[in-house]
Structures are given as C-alpha cells and as structure tokens.
Coordinates of C-alpha atoms and ligand atoms in Angstrom, one line a residue:
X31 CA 0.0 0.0 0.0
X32 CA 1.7 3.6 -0.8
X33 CA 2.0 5.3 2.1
X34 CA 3.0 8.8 2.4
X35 CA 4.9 9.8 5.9
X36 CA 4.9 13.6 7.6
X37 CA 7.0 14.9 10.6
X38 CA 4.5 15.6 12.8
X39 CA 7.4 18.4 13.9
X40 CA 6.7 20.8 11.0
X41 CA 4.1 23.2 10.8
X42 CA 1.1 22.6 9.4
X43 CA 1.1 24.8 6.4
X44 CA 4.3 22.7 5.8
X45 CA 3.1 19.5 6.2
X46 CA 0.5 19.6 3.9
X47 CA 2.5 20.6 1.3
X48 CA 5.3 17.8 1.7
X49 CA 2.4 15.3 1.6
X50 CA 1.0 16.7 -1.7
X51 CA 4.4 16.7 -3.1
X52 CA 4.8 13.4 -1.8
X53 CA 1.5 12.3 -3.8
X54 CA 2.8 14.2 -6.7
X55 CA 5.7 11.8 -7.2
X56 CA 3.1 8.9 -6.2
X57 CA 1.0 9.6 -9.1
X58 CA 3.7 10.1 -11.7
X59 CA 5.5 7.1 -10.3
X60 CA 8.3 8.2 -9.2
X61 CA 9.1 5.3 -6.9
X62 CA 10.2 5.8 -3.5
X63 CA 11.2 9.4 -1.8
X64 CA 12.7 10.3 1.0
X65 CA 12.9 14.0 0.6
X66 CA 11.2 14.3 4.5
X67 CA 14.1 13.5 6.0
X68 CA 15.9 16.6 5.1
X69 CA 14.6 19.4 5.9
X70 CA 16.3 22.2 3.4
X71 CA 16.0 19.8 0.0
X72 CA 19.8 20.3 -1.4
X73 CA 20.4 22.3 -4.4
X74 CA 20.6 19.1 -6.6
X75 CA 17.2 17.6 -5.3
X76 CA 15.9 21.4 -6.3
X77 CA 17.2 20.9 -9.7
X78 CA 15.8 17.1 -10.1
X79 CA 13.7 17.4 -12.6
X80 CA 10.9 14.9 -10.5
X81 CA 10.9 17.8 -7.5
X82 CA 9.6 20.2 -9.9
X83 CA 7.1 18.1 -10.9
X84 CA 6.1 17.2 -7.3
X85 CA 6.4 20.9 -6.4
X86 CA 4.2 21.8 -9.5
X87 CA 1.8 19.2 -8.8
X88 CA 1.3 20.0 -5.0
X89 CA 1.3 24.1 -5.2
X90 CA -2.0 23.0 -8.2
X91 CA -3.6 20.7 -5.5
X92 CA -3.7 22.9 -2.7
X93 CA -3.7 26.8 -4.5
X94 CA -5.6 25.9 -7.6
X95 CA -5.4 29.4 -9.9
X96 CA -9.4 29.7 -10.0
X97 CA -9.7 29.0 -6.1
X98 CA -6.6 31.6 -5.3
X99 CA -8.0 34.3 -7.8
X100 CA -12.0 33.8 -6.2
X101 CA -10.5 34.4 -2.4
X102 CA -8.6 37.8 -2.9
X103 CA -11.9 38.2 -5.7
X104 CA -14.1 37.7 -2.6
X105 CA -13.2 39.5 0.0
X106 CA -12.8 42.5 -2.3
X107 CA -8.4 42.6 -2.2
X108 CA -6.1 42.6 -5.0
X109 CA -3.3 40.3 -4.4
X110 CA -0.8 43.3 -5.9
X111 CA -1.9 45.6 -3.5
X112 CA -3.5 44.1 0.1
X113 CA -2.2 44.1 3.2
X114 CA 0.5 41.2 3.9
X115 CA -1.8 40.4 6.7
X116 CA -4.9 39.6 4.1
X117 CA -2.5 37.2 2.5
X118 CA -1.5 35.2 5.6
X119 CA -5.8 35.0 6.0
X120 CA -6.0 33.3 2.9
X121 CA -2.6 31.6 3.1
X122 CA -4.7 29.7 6.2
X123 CA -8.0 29.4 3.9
X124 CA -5.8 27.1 1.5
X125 CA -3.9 25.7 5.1
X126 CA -0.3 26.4 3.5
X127 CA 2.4 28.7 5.2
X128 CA 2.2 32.0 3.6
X129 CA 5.8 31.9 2.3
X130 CA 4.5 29.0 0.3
X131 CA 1.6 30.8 -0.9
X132 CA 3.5 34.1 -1.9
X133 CA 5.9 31.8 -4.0
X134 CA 3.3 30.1 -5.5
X135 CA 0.9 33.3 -6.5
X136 CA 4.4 34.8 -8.0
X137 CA 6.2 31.7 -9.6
X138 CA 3.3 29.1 -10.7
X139 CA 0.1 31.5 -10.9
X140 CA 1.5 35.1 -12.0
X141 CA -0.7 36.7 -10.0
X142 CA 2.2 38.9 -8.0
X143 CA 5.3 40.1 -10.0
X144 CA 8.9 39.2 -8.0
X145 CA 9.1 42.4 -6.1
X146 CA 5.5 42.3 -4.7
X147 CA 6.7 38.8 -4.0
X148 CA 9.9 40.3 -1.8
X149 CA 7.7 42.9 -0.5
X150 CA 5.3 40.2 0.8
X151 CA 8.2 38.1 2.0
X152 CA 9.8 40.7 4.3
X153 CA 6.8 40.0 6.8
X154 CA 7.4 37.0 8.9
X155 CA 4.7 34.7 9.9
X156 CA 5.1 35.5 13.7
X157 CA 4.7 38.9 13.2
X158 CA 2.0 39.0 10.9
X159 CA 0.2 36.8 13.7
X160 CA 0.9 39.4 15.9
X161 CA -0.5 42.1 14.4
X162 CA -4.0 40.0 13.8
X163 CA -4.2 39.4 16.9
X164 CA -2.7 42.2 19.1
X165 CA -0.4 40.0 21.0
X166 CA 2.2 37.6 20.5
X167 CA 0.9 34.0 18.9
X168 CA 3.5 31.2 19.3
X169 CA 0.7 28.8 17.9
X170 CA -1.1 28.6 14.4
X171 CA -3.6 31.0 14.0
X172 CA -6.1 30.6 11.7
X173 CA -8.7 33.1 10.3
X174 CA -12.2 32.3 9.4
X175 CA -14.7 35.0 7.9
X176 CA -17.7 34.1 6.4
X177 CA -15.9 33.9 2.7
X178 CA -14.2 30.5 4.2
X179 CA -16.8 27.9 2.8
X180 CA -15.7 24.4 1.3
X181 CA -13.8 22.9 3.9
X182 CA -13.5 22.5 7.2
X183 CA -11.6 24.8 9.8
X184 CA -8.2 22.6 10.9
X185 CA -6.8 23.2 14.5
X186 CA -4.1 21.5 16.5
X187 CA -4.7 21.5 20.0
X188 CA -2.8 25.2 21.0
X189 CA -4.0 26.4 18.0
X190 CA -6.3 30.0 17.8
X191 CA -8.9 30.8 15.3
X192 CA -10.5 34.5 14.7
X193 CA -14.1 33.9 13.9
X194 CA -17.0 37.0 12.7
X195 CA -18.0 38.6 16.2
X196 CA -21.6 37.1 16.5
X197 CA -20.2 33.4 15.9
X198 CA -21.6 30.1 17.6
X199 CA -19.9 27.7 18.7
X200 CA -21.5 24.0 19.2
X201 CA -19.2 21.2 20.3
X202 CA -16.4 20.6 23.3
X203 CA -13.1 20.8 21.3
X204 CA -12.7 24.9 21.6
X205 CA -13.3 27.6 24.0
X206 CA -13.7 31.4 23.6
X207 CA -10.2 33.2 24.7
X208 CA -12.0 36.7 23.5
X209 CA -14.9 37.9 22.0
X210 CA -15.7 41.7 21.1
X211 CA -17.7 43.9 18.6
X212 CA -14.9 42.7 15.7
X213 CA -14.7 39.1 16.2
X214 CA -14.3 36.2 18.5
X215 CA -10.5 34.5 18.8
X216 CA -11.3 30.6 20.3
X217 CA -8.5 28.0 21.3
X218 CA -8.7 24.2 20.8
X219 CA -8.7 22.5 24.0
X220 CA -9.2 18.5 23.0
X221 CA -9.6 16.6 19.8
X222 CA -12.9 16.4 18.3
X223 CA -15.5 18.0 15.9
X224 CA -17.7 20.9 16.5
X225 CA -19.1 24.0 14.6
X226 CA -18.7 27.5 14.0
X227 CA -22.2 29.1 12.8
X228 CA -23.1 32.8 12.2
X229 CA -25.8 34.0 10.7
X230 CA -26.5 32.0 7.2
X231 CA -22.5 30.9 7.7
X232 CA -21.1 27.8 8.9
X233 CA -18.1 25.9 8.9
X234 CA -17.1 22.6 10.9
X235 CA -14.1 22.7 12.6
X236 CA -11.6 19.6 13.8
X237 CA -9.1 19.7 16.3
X238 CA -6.1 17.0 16.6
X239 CA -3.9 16.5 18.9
X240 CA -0.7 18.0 18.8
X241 CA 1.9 16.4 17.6
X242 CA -0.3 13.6 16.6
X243 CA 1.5 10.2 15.3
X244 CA -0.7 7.6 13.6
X245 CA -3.2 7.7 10.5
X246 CA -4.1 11.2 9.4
X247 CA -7.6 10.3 8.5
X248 CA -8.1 9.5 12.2
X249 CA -6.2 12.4 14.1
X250 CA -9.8 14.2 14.9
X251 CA -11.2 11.5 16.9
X252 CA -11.9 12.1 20.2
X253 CA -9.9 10.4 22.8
X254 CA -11.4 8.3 24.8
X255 CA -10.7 6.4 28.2
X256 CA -10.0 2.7 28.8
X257 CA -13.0 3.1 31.5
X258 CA -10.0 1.6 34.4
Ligands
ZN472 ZN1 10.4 15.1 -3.6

C-alpha cells in the first residue's frame, strides 16, 4: 500500500505541502522518496527534474489558480496591492504557510510580479500573527470569515482561530479566549469536531492532537478512556 509519511514536527502549512508533493511523485510514479528527511532539499534535489514536478503538482492541488483568484476576488483585495496580513488569512483558507503561498501566487500563478513577491516576503509569519491578533501567537492562527466555505476549519490542540464577532460555537473541542464587537479568537482545548455558525454561515471545525503520530484520517477523533 503507498503510504506517504509527515513529521508531525513541521508546521502545518508545511506538512500539507510535503504530503502533496509526496503524492505528486506517487502519481507520476516516481518510486520511492525520501525527501522528509531533510529538511532544506539540497540544491541538486531542487534541480531534479521529479521535485519540480512534485512541487508543480502540490502548489496546483492545494492553491488551484481559480480557487486563489475567487479568495482575494471575494473579499474584495487585490493580491498586488492588500495588506501582507490579508494574505496570511488566505494563506490559512488554503492551510499552507504564507511563504509558500506568496511563492506560489508569484512563480506558478503570476498573480504577483517578483518584487511584490519580496515585498510580501519581508513580513514574517510570527509577526503578521501578531498584528492580527494584538499580542504575541506562538501557535497557528487561523482566520475564518464568512468567505471561508468548502472545507473545514483545521486546529491543533494550542491552536487559535479568529471567527465573525456574533459566531456560535457548538461542540467541546474549543473555548472562547475573546470575544468583542470585531470578532471572536477561540483555542482548541481537546480533539474532536464541533461547529462555528453565524448568521447563514457555517463551517465545521476539527481539532487534533498536537503532535499527533498515527493515521491522518483519524487524528480528529476524540480520545477516549479505557474506562479503568
Ligand atoms: Zn520530492
């Protein structure tokens, strides 16, 4: 059975991609890979003609042109222009770091030109957490407004979301760290599945544990005890 392995040690944004790029060289049978292992892939791995096609085939999978074009389209922002911290909310839409998705909008999708791209890139992830939030955020932080439809909301235990102020939450796996007139920030406290509603918008969210090791089609289930 083909079987595609992620540090559970990366960040999330990262870890999606290396497991699309894993598939990548799945599907145009490229044998066996090993590129997790390494962390920085070495100039010649770079230049390997299958890592582009991985890299190619993972940056369409997760930031498909049309789906990256309707999200800055949406919420009314021209990706030459926003605000670096409109791009990190979408980079968490498509759950990729936002390095990956500034790359990708600039090198595969033309959407940015190179020094947009630089401009983009001087802001670090930590930061532009920071400024979202108003303090410091060690943890993902992910940003759901109401144009996040399509797939479910994605937490680690630790992790922070910023919801739309007059959000609902139904379920046990988060709890409300702040809520104000401009939106709602909750944490994930356990694994599990629960709900964000507001007004006509919903979205499910799913907490794992951190640092999870198994199965990734079963890192939402809720833990339970052995009963002794
Ligand atoms: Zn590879």
């Amino acid at each position: 059975m083909p079987i595609v392995l992620v540090s559970a040690l990366r960040p999330p944004g990262r870890r999606a991609f290396n497991a699309a790029h894993e598939l990548g060289h799945h599907v145009f049978g490229h044998g066996a890979q090993f590129d997790e292992l390494v962390e920085e892939r070495s100039t010649l791995r770079r230049n390997d003609p299958d890592e582009y096609v991985a890299n190619c085939f993972a940056g369409e999978l997760l930031m498909p042109k049309a789906a990256v074009s309707r999200a800055f389209a949406v919420r009314k922002l021209t990706a030459g222009s926003c605000c670096p911290e409109a791009v990190y909310v979408i980079a968490t839409y498509f759950g990729v770091g936002f390095g990956t998705l500034v790359n990708h909008m600039c090198i595969s999708l033309g959407l940015i030109n190179r020094t947009r791209a630089e401009e983009l890139l001087r802001n670090q992830p930590l930061d532009l957490r920071g400024r979202i939030l108003g303090a410091e955020c060690r943890n993902n932080l992910v940003v759901a407004d109401t144009n996040w439809v399509g797939r479910a909301i994605d937490l680690e235990v630790g992790d922070l979301v910023c919801a739309p102020p007059d959000v609902l939450f139904e379920g046990r796996c988060t709890e409300i760290v702040e809520r104000n007139s401009a939106r709602v920030v909750l944490r994930a406290v356990t694994t599990g599945i629960g709900r964000l509603a507001a007004g006509p918008w919903a979205s499910f969210v799913r907490v794992s544990r951190k640092d999870y090791a198994g199965r990734a089609v079963y890192r939402f289930e809720e833990e339970v005890s052995d009963g002794e």
